[in-house]
Amino acid sequence: MDISGRHEEDGEYLMVAAAVHARIDSSRVRSVEGMGFAAAREGPTLEATVALAADAVGDLPAPPDGPIVAEGGEFYEEPADRVGLSFQPEFKYVESIGERETVQAAHHAAYAVRDLLR
């Protein structure tokens, strides 16, 4: 998952989270099973960011059967076990190339949706 827009533009915020449900191996994305999105116009606190991400994961067509994965910076470098309290089945930060590629796909999706909503 990825979040776009955690910075102020013209006096307001528009954060968009994208969750990508993908089948991966250690080095690549094998298939994309679905995407979920959520948007918010509040400022980027840790609580708001986690809630937005959880909403995007909840918007997936089917619940993920593996961990929710993100870059550490998405949640202000908070420990994964603290962030993970808001996610099921589990949460972790990127460890493999396949996970990084999935997060990159989510990044592009979040950015594109944010552009559509502006």
Tab-separated table of N, CA, C and O in Angstrom:
chain	number	residue	atom	x	y	z
A	1	MET	N	0.823	-1.174	0.000
A	1	MET	CA	0.000	0.000	0.000
A	1	MET	C	0.872	1.244	0.000
A	1	MET	O	2.034	1.174	0.358
A	2	ASP	N	0.292	2.362	-0.442
A	2	ASP	CA	1.034	3.619	-0.538
A	2	ASP	C	0.058	4.774	-0.347
A	2	ASP	O	-1.136	4.640	-0.644
A	3	ILE	N	0.577	5.876	0.149
A	3	ILE	CA	-0.232	7.083	0.340
A	3	ILE	C	0.415	8.232	-0.401
A	3	ILE	O	1.612	8.465	-0.291
A	4	SER	N	-0.403	8.967	-1.147
A	4	SER	CA	0.056	10.144	-1.876
A	4	SER	C	-0.605	11.371	-1.271
A	4	SER	O	-1.766	11.333	-0.878
A	5	GLY	N	0.132	12.474	-1.190
A	5	GLY	CA	-0.454	13.753	-0.803
A	5	GLY	C	-0.401	14.092	0.663
A	5	GLY	O	-1.285	14.761	1.173
A	6	ARG	N	0.643	13.684	1.334
A	6	ARG	CA	0.747	14.031	2.751
A	6	ARG	C	1.360	15.412	2.950
A	6	ARG	O	1.861	15.724	4.016
A	7	HIS	N	1.294	16.249	1.934
A	7	HIS	CA	1.823	17.602	2.044
A	7	HIS	C	0.713	18.595	1.676
A	7	HIS	O	-0.196	18.289	0.923
A	8	GLU	N	0.827	19.777	2.237
A	8	GLU	CA	-0.171	20.822	2.012
A	8	GLU	C	0.038	21.463	0.644
A	8	GLU	O	1.171	21.742	0.245
A	9	GLU	N	-1.056	21.672	-0.073
A	9	GLU	CA	-1.035	22.386	-1.349
A	9	GLU	C	-2.161	23.403	-1.348
A	9	GLU	O	-3.319	23.040	-1.128
A	10	ASP	N	-1.824	24.645	-1.573
A	10	ASP	CA	-2.812	25.725	-1.609
A	10	ASP	C	-3.672	25.754	-0.351
A	10	ASP	O	-4.887	25.962	-0.410
A	11	GLY	N	-3.053	25.510	0.805
A	11	GLY	CA	-3.743	25.608	2.074
A	11	GLY	C	-4.606	24.418	2.446
A	11	GLY	O	-5.376	24.496	3.407
A	12	GLU	N	-4.521	23.323	1.702
A	12	GLU	CA	-5.321	22.151	2.050
A	12	GLU	C	-4.554	20.863	1.780
A	12	GLU	O	-3.507	20.869	1.142
A	13	TYR	N	-5.111	19.785	2.285
A	13	TYR	CA	-4.533	18.454	2.092
A	13	TYR	C	-5.500	17.597	1.287
A	13	TYR	O	-6.713	17.752	1.379
A	14	LEU	N	-4.951	16.697	0.520
A	14	LEU	CA	-5.718	15.639	-0.126
A	14	LEU	C	-4.828	14.406	-0.127
A	14	LEU	O	-3.894	14.299	-0.927
A	15	MET	N	-5.088	13.523	0.821
A	15	MET	CA	-4.321	12.281	0.892
A	15	MET	C	-5.137	11.178	0.229
A	15	MET	O	-6.338	11.058	0.455
A	16	VAL	N	-4.473	10.377	-0.585
A	16	VAL	CA	-5.095	9.221	-1.226
A	16	VAL	C	-4.245	8.001	-0.916
A	16	VAL	O	-3.030	8.009	-1.135
A	17	ALA	N	-4.896	6.966	-0.412
A	17	ALA	CA	-4.219	5.694	-0.149
A	17	ALA	C	-4.662	4.688	-1.193
A	17	ALA	O	-5.838	4.634	-1.556
A	18	ALA	N	-3.714	3.913	-1.672
A	18	ALA	CA	-4.009	2.819	-2.601
A	18	ALA	C	-3.454	1.529	-2.007
A	18	ALA	O	-2.304	1.479	-1.571
A	19	ALA	N	-4.305	0.518	-1.986
A	19	ALA	CA	-3.889	-0.819	-1.557
A	19	ALA	C	-3.955	-1.722	-2.775
A	19	ALA	O	-4.950	-1.728	-3.499
A	20	VAL	N	-2.884	-2.446	-3.020
A	20	VAL	CA	-2.819	-3.365	-4.160
A	20	VAL	C	-2.718	-4.786	-3.617
A	20	VAL	O	-1.787	-5.102	-2.876
A	21	HIS	N	-3.704	-5.606	-3.961
A	21	HIS	CA	-3.670	-7.020	-3.591
A	21	HIS	C	-2.991	-7.746	-4.749
A	21	HIS	O	-3.545	-7.825	-5.845
A	22	ALA	N	-1.789	-8.223	-4.502
A	22	ALA	CA	-0.994	-8.841	-5.568
A	22	ALA	C	-0.446	-10.187	-5.122
A	22	ALA	O	-0.191	-10.405	-3.939
A	23	ARG	N	-0.257	-11.044	-6.069
A	23	ARG	CA	0.466	-12.299	-5.864
A	23	ARG	C	1.894	-12.023	-6.331
A	23	ARG	O	2.092	-11.548	-7.448
A	24	ILE	N	2.857	-12.286	-5.459
A	24	ILE	CA	4.247	-11.973	-5.779
A	24	ILE	C	5.145	-13.156	-5.451
A	24	ILE	O	4.755	-14.065	-4.724
A	25	ASP	N	6.355	-13.090	-6.010
A	25	ASP	CA	7.414	-13.954	-5.494
A	25	ASP	C	8.484	-13.010	-4.970
A	25	ASP	O	8.247	-11.810	-4.856
A	26	SER	N	9.644	-13.503	-4.667
A	26	SER	CA	10.651	-12.653	-4.029
A	26	SER	C	11.165	-11.533	-4.923
A	26	SER	O	11.681	-10.540	-4.428
A	27	SER	N	11.000	-11.673	-6.241
A	27	SER	CA	11.602	-10.675	-7.118
A	27	SER	C	10.644	-9.970	-8.065
A	27	SER	O	11.068	-9.093	-8.801
A	28	ARG	N	9.344	-10.347	-8.069
A	28	ARG	CA	8.443	-9.654	-8.999
A	28	ARG	C	6.980	-9.869	-8.635
A	28	ARG	O	6.632	-10.779	-7.889
A	29	VAL	N	6.146	-9.025	-9.226
A	29	VAL	CA	4.697	-9.160	-9.106
A	29	VAL	C	4.258	-10.188	-10.151
A	29	VAL	O	4.581	-10.062	-11.327
A	30	ARG	N	3.533	-11.202	-9.717
A	30	ARG	CA	3.045	-12.233	-10.643
A	30	ARG	C	1.652	-11.892	-11.162
A	30	ARG	O	1.346	-12.151	-12.317
A	31	SER	N	0.790	-11.307	-10.321
A	31	SER	CA	-0.536	-10.888	-10.770
A	31	SER	C	-1.106	-9.886	-9.776
A	31	SER	O	-0.728	-9.866	-8.606
A	32	VAL	N	-2.006	-9.050	-10.263
A	32	VAL	CA	-2.728	-8.111	-9.407
A	32	VAL	C	-4.149	-8.627	-9.294
A	32	VAL	O	-4.840	-8.796	-10.295
A	33	GLU	N	-4.571	-8.877	-8.064
A	33	GLU	CA	-5.889	-9.442	-7.790
A	33	GLU	C	-6.945	-8.363	-7.582
A	33	GLU	O	-8.133	-8.631	-7.705
A	34	GLY	N	-6.521	-7.152	-7.225
A	34	GLY	CA	-7.471	-6.060	-7.006
A	34	GLY	C	-6.794	-4.859	-6.393
A	34	GLY	O	-5.640	-4.922	-5.963
A	35	MET	N	-7.540	-3.747	-6.373
A	35	MET	CA	-7.043	-2.511	-5.771
A	35	MET	C	-8.149	-1.901	-4.922
A	35	MET	O	-9.330	-2.022	-5.248
A	36	GLY	N	-7.748	-1.233	-3.868
A	36	GLY	CA	-8.668	-0.500	-3.011
A	36	GLY	C	-8.135	0.904	-2.800
A	36	GLY	O	-6.913	1.114	-2.799
A	37	PHE	N	-9.051	1.866	-2.632
A	37	PHE	CA	-8.648	3.264	-2.492
A	37	PHE	C	-9.423	3.931	-1.359
A	37	PHE	O	-10.548	3.543	-1.049
A	38	ALA	N	-8.829	4.966	-0.800
A	38	ALA	CA	-9.490	5.818	0.183
A	38	ALA	C	-8.867	7.204	0.082
A	38	ALA	O	-7.694	7.343	-0.276
A	39	ALA	N	-9.654	8.228	0.393
A	39	ALA	CA	-9.162	9.613	0.336
A	39	ALA	C	-9.611	10.359	1.581
A	39	ALA	O	-10.655	10.054	2.166
A	40	ALA	N	-8.808	11.351	1.970
A	40	ALA	CA	-9.135	12.202	3.121
A	40	ALA	C	-8.535	13.582	2.895
A	40	ALA	O	-7.502	13.712	2.246
A	41	ARG	N	-9.194	14.567	3.451
A	41	ARG	CA	-8.701	15.939	3.315
A	41	ARG	C	-8.167	16.501	4.633
A	41	ARG	O	-7.935	17.686	4.742
A	42	GLU	N	-7.958	15.639	5.606
A	42	GLU	CA	-7.403	16.105	6.874
A	42	GLU	C	-5.877	16.079	6.835
A	42	GLU	O	-5.281	15.471	5.951
A	43	GLY	N	-5.265	16.742	7.796
A	43	GLY	CA	-3.812	16.786	7.864
A	43	GLY	C	-3.226	15.422	8.173
A	43	GLY	O	-3.887	14.565	8.763
A	44	PRO	N	-1.978	15.215	7.801
A	44	PRO	CA	-1.345	13.892	7.902
A	44	PRO	C	-0.754	13.587	9.278
A	44	PRO	O	0.445	13.667	9.484
A	45	THR	N	-1.604	13.232	10.220
A	45	THR	CA	-1.110	12.723	11.497
A	45	THR	C	-0.923	11.216	11.362
A	45	THR	O	-1.435	10.599	10.428
A	46	LEU	N	-0.230	10.613	12.299
A	46	LEU	CA	-0.064	9.167	12.265
A	46	LEU	C	-1.429	8.482	12.314
A	46	LEU	O	-1.698	7.563	11.540
A	47	GLU	N	-2.292	8.946	13.194
A	47	GLU	CA	-3.612	8.321	13.334
A	47	GLU	C	-4.425	8.446	12.052
A	47	GLU	O	-5.059	7.481	11.608
A	48	ALA	N	-4.426	9.618	11.426
A	48	ALA	CA	-5.176	9.820	10.184
A	48	ALA	C	-4.600	8.986	9.052
A	48	ALA	O	-5.345	8.423	8.242
A	49	THR	N	-3.291	8.881	9.003
A	49	THR	CA	-2.627	8.107	7.950
A	49	THR	C	-2.928	6.617	8.090
A	49	THR	O	-3.250	5.944	7.108
A	50	VAL	N	-2.854	6.101	9.293
A	50	VAL	CA	-3.158	4.685	9.527
A	50	VAL	C	-4.625	4.404	9.210
A	50	VAL	O	-4.951	3.402	8.567
A	51	ALA	N	-5.524	5.283	9.644
A	51	ALA	CA	-6.955	5.090	9.368
A	51	ALA	C	-7.231	5.102	7.867
A	51	ALA	O	-8.012	4.289	7.361
A	52	LEU	N	-6.597	6.017	7.146
A	52	LEU	CA	-6.772	6.100	5.694
A	52	LEU	C	-6.266	4.818	5.020
A	52	LEU	O	-6.940	4.255	4.145
A	53	ALA	N	-5.117	4.352	5.440
A	53	ALA	CA	-4.568	3.122	4.875
A	53	ALA	C	-5.477	1.932	5.172
A	53	ALA	O	-5.733	1.095	4.293
A	54	ALA	N	-5.999	1.851	6.381
A	54	ALA	CA	-6.908	0.764	6.742
A	54	ALA	C	-8.181	0.820	5.897
A	54	ALA	O	-8.700	-0.218	5.482
A	55	ASP	N	-8.669	2.023	5.603
A	55	ASP	CA	-9.848	2.175	4.735
A	55	ASP	C	-9.556	1.663	3.327
A	55	ASP	O	-10.402	1.013	2.707
A	56	ALA	N	-8.366	1.958	2.808
A	56	ALA	CA	-8.002	1.490	1.467
A	56	ALA	C	-7.908	-0.036	1.435
A	56	ALA	O	-8.389	-0.671	0.502
A	57	VAL	N	-7.310	-0.617	2.461
A	57	VAL	CA	-7.232	-2.079	2.535
A	57	VAL	C	-8.641	-2.666	2.633
A	57	VAL	O	-8.965	-3.663	1.986
A	58	GLY	N	-9.511	-2.012	3.398
A	58	GLY	CA	-10.898	-2.464	3.517
A	58	GLY	C	-11.682	-2.345	2.228
A	58	GLY	O	-12.709	-3.000	2.062
A	59	ASP	N	-11.218	-1.515	1.301
A	59	ASP	CA	-11.883	-1.319	0.010
A	59	ASP	C	-11.464	-2.368	-1.032
A	59	ASP	O	-12.019	-2.399	-2.120
A	60	LEU	N	-10.501	-3.218	-0.699
A	60	LEU	CA	-10.091	-4.272	-1.640
A	60	LEU	C	-11.279	-5.190	-1.926
A	60	LEU	O	-12.104	-5.438	-1.041
A	61	PRO	N	-11.377	-5.718	-3.153
A	61	PRO	CA	-12.484	-6.610	-3.494
A	61	PRO	C	-12.538	-7.871	-2.633
A	61	PRO	O	-13.606	-8.415	-2.383
A	62	ALA	N	-11.393	-8.349	-2.190
A	62	ALA	CA	-11.316	-9.517	-1.302
A	62	ALA	C	-10.229	-9.242	-0.277
A	62	ALA	O	-9.234	-8.590	-0.583
A	63	PRO	N	-10.408	-9.715	0.938
A	63	PRO	CA	-9.373	-9.493	1.951
A	63	PRO	C	-8.044	-10.127	1.534
A	63	PRO	O	-8.041	-11.213	0.956
A	64	PRO	N	-6.936	-9.463	1.811
A	64	PRO	CA	-5.641	-10.042	1.461
A	64	PRO	C	-5.361	-11.274	2.308
A	64	PRO	O	-5.767	-11.351	3.465
A	65	ASP	N	-4.681	-12.243	1.710
A	65	ASP	CA	-4.331	-13.451	2.456
A	65	ASP	C	-2.891	-13.425	2.946
A	65	ASP	O	-2.432	-14.364	3.565
A	66	GLY	N	-2.204	-12.351	2.663
A	66	GLY	CA	-0.827	-12.180	3.122
A	66	GLY	C	-0.704	-10.850	3.839
A	66	GLY	O	-1.697	-10.169	4.075
A	67	PRO	N	0.493	-10.462	4.180
A	67	PRO	CA	0.677	-9.228	4.938
A	67	PRO	C	0.395	-7.971	4.115
A	67	PRO	O	0.530	-7.952	2.898
A	68	ILE	N	0.003	-6.916	4.824
A	68	ILE	CA	-0.070	-5.582	4.239
A	68	ILE	C	1.345	-5.026	4.339
A	68	ILE	O	1.974	-5.096	5.404
A	69	VAL	N	1.859	-4.503	3.219
A	69	VAL	CA	3.259	-4.083	3.141
A	69	VAL	C	3.324	-2.623	2.716
A	69	VAL	O	2.584	-2.189	1.824
A	70	ALA	N	4.210	-1.848	3.334
A	70	ALA	CA	4.417	-0.443	2.983
A	70	ALA	C	5.861	-0.070	3.252
A	70	ALA	O	6.593	-0.788	3.936
A	71	GLU	N	6.253	1.078	2.719
A	71	GLU	CA	7.561	1.653	3.036
A	71	GLU	C	7.496	2.245	4.448
A	71	GLU	O	6.451	2.748	4.870
A	72	GLY	N	8.598	2.233	5.139
A	72	GLY	CA	8.645	2.753	6.506
A	72	GLY	C	8.237	4.207	6.629
A	72	GLY	O	7.615	4.603	7.614
A	73	GLY	N	8.542	5.003	5.630
A	73	GLY	CA	8.217	6.420	5.675
A	73	GLY	C	6.730	6.724	5.646
A	73	GLY	O	6.310	7.802	6.072
A	74	GLU	N	5.920	5.807	5.160
A	74	GLU	CA	4.474	6.040	5.111
A	74	GLU	C	3.896	6.303	6.488
A	74	GLU	O	2.930	7.031	6.647
A	75	PHE	N	4.474	5.668	7.487
A	75	PHE	CA	3.965	5.784	8.855
A	75	PHE	C	5.010	6.389	9.778
A	75	PHE	O	5.146	5.990	10.931
A	76	TYR	N	5.752	7.354	9.227
A	76	TYR	CA	6.692	8.163	9.996
A	76	TYR	C	7.715	7.320	10.749
A	76	TYR	O	8.101	7.650	11.868
A	77	GLU	N	8.139	6.213	10.139
A	77	GLU	CA	9.162	5.318	10.696
A	77	GLU	C	8.748	4.712	12.035
A	77	GLU	O	9.601	4.262	12.808
A	78	GLU	N	7.451	4.678	12.316
A	78	GLU	CA	6.968	4.009	13.527
A	78	GLU	C	7.242	2.515	13.395
A	78	GLU	O	7.208	1.973	12.295
A	79	PRO	N	7.462	1.831	14.496
A	79	PRO	CA	7.712	0.385	14.422
A	79	PRO	C	6.525	-0.350	13.782
A	79	PRO	O	5.363	-0.011	14.024
A	80	ALA	N	6.835	-1.360	12.983
A	80	ALA	CA	5.793	-2.113	12.280
A	80	ALA	C	4.788	-2.737	13.245
A	80	ALA	O	3.599	-2.795	12.943
A	81	ASP	N	5.232	-3.175	14.417
A	81	ASP	CA	4.286	-3.795	15.349
A	81	ASP	C	3.285	-2.785	15.895
A	81	ASP	O	2.138	-3.131	16.161
A	82	ARG	N	3.665	-1.523	16.003
A	82	ARG	CA	2.719	-0.491	16.448
A	82	ARG	C	1.716	-0.194	15.337
A	82	ARG	O	0.520	-0.127	15.574
A	83	VAL	N	2.203	-0.009	14.111
A	83	VAL	CA	1.327	0.268	12.976
A	83	VAL	C	0.417	-0.933	12.726
A	83	VAL	O	-0.766	-0.786	12.423
A	84	GLY	N	0.948	-2.119	12.873
A	84	GLY	CA	0.222	-3.344	12.581
A	84	GLY	C	-1.004	-3.583	13.427
A	84	GLY	O	-1.856	-4.401	13.065
A	85	LEU	N	-1.155	-2.867	14.529
A	85	LEU	CA	-2.337	-3.032	15.369
A	85	LEU	C	-3.619	-2.686	14.618
A	85	LEU	O	-4.698	-3.140	14.994
A	86	SER	N	-3.515	-1.911	13.539
A	86	SER	CA	-4.687	-1.475	12.778
A	86	SER	C	-4.978	-2.332	11.554
A	86	SER	O	-5.910	-2.035	10.812
A	87	PHE	N	-4.184	-3.354	11.308
A	87	PHE	CA	-4.334	-4.136	10.084
A	87	PHE	C	-4.490	-5.627	10.364
A	87	PHE	O	-3.930	-6.148	11.317
A	88	GLN	N	-5.245	-6.274	9.493
A	88	GLN	CA	-5.370	-7.731	9.495
A	88	GLN	C	-5.133	-8.205	8.079
A	88	GLN	O	-5.577	-7.542	7.151
A	89	PRO	N	-4.443	-9.273	7.780
A	89	PRO	CA	-3.990	-10.260	8.739
A	89	PRO	C	-2.739	-9.827	9.496
A	89	PRO	O	-2.594	-10.136	10.664
A	90	GLU	N	-1.810	-9.146	8.869
A	90	GLU	CA	-0.616	-8.642	9.549
A	90	GLU	C	-0.063	-7.480	8.738
A	90	GLU	O	-0.486	-7.214	7.620
A	91	PHE	N	0.895	-6.770	9.322
A	91	PHE	CA	1.520	-5.631	8.656
A	91	PHE	C	3.024	-5.770	8.787
A	91	PHE	O	3.530	-6.226	9.816
A	92	LYS	N	3.737	-5.351	7.738
A	92	LYS	CA	5.200	-5.316	7.807
A	92	LYS	C	5.715	-4.282	6.815
A	92	LYS	O	4.989	-3.827	5.928
A	93	TYR	N	6.961	-3.922	6.986
A	93	TYR	CA	7.611	-3.040	6.035
A	93	TYR	C	8.275	-3.873	4.941
A	93	TYR	O	8.565	-5.052	5.130
A	94	VAL	N	8.519	-3.250	3.812
A	94	VAL	CA	9.087	-3.904	2.631
A	94	VAL	C	10.381	-4.638	2.969
A	94	VAL	O	11.267	-4.079	3.625
A	95	GLU	N	10.459	-5.882	2.490
A	95	GLU	CA	11.669	-6.675	2.680
A	95	GLU	C	12.222	-7.227	1.371
A	95	GLU	O	13.423	-7.432	1.264
A	96	SER	N	11.364	-7.506	0.388
A	96	SER	CA	11.835	-8.139	-0.844
A	96	SER	C	11.606	-7.239	-2.057
A	96	SER	O	10.873	-6.251	-1.986
A	97	ILE	N	12.213	-7.613	-3.156
A	97	ILE	CA	12.024	-6.873	-4.412
A	97	ILE	C	10.569	-6.973	-4.859
A	97	ILE	O	9.977	-5.984	-5.283
A	98	GLY	N	9.963	-8.152	-4.724
A	98	GLY	CA	8.558	-8.318	-5.096
A	98	GLY	C	7.650	-7.407	-4.282
A	98	GLY	O	6.708	-6.798	-4.814
A	99	GLU	N	7.909	-7.271	-2.994
A	99	GLU	CA	7.135	-6.358	-2.147
A	99	GLU	C	7.354	-4.910	-2.575
A	99	GLU	O	6.419	-4.118	-2.642
A	100	ARG	N	8.590	-4.568	-2.880
A	100	ARG	CA	8.894	-3.203	-3.321
A	100	ARG	C	8.161	-2.884	-4.627
A	100	ARG	O	7.627	-1.795	-4.811
A	101	GLU	N	8.117	-3.838	-5.539
A	101	GLU	CA	7.401	-3.638	-6.806
A	101	GLU	C	5.898	-3.439	-6.572
A	101	GLU	O	5.258	-2.639	-7.253
A	102	THR	N	5.334	-4.159	-5.627
A	102	THR	CA	3.915	-4.003	-5.298
A	102	THR	C	3.648	-2.620	-4.706
A	102	THR	O	2.675	-1.959	-5.069
A	103	VAL	N	4.514	-2.182	-3.812
A	103	VAL	CA	4.369	-0.840	-3.238
A	103	VAL	C	4.511	0.220	-4.334
A	103	VAL	O	3.798	1.224	-4.336
A	104	GLN	N	5.397	-0.005	-5.283
A	104	GLN	CA	5.566	0.933	-6.399
A	104	GLN	C	4.286	1.012	-7.235
A	104	GLN	O	3.876	2.091	-7.656
A	105	ALA	N	3.636	-0.126	-7.470
A	105	ALA	CA	2.358	-0.124	-8.198
A	105	ALA	C	1.313	0.673	-7.414
A	105	ALA	O	0.558	1.468	-7.996
A	106	ALA	N	1.275	0.485	-6.106
A	106	ALA	CA	0.341	1.242	-5.267
A	106	ALA	C	0.656	2.730	-5.313
A	106	ALA	O	-0.252	3.569	-5.328
A	107	HIS	N	1.934	3.073	-5.350
A	107	HIS	CA	2.343	4.474	-5.433
A	107	HIS	C	1.786	5.125	-6.705
A	107	HIS	O	1.208	6.208	-6.659
A	108	HIS	N	1.956	4.459	-7.822
A	108	HIS	CA	1.449	5.007	-9.092
A	108	HIS	C	-0.068	5.127	-9.070
A	108	HIS	O	-0.629	6.124	-9.552
A	109	ALA	N	-0.746	4.140	-8.505
A	109	ALA	CA	-2.207	4.180	-8.424
A	109	ALA	C	-2.681	5.316	-7.524
A	109	ALA	O	-3.604	6.062	-7.878
A	110	ALA	N	-2.064	5.491	-6.366
A	110	ALA	CA	-2.459	6.560	-5.440
A	110	ALA	C	-2.232	7.929	-6.069
A	110	ALA	O	-3.078	8.826	-5.963
A	111	TYR	N	-1.106	8.099	-6.719
A	111	TYR	CA	-0.790	9.379	-7.366
A	111	TYR	C	-1.796	9.687	-8.472
A	111	TYR	O	-2.282	10.809	-8.601
A	112	ALA	N	-2.140	8.689	-9.278
A	112	ALA	CA	-3.080	8.888	-10.387
A	112	ALA	C	-4.468	9.247	-9.865
A	112	ALA	O	-5.113	10.171	-10.383
A	113	VAL	N	-4.927	8.555	-8.835
A	113	VAL	CA	-6.249	8.862	-8.278
A	113	VAL	C	-6.241	10.243	-7.646
A	113	VAL	O	-7.205	11.006	-7.782
A	114	ARG	N	-5.159	10.594	-6.980
A	114	ARG	CA	-5.073	11.930	-6.382
A	114	ARG	C	-5.170	13.010	-7.448
A	114	ARG	O	-5.862	14.013	-7.285
A	115	ASP	N	-4.505	12.806	-8.579
A	115	ASP	CA	-4.602	13.760	-9.692
A	115	ASP	C	-6.033	13.882	-10.195
A	115	ASP	O	-6.494	14.970	-10.555
A	116	LEU	N	-6.761	12.774	-10.248
A	116	LEU	CA	-8.160	12.798	-10.699
A	116	LEU	C	-9.069	13.562	-9.730
A	116	LEU	O	-10.040	14.184	-10.164
A	117	LEU	N	-8.757	13.500	-8.442
A	117	LEU	CA	-9.605	14.135	-7.446
A	117	LEU	C	-9.313	15.612	-7.222
A	117	LEU	O	-10.122	16.309	-6.607
A	118	ARG	N	-8.192	16.086	-7.684
A	118	ARG	CA	-7.845	17.504	-7.459
A	118	ARG	C	-8.652	18.416	-8.315
A	118	ARG	O	-9.166	18.238	-9.294
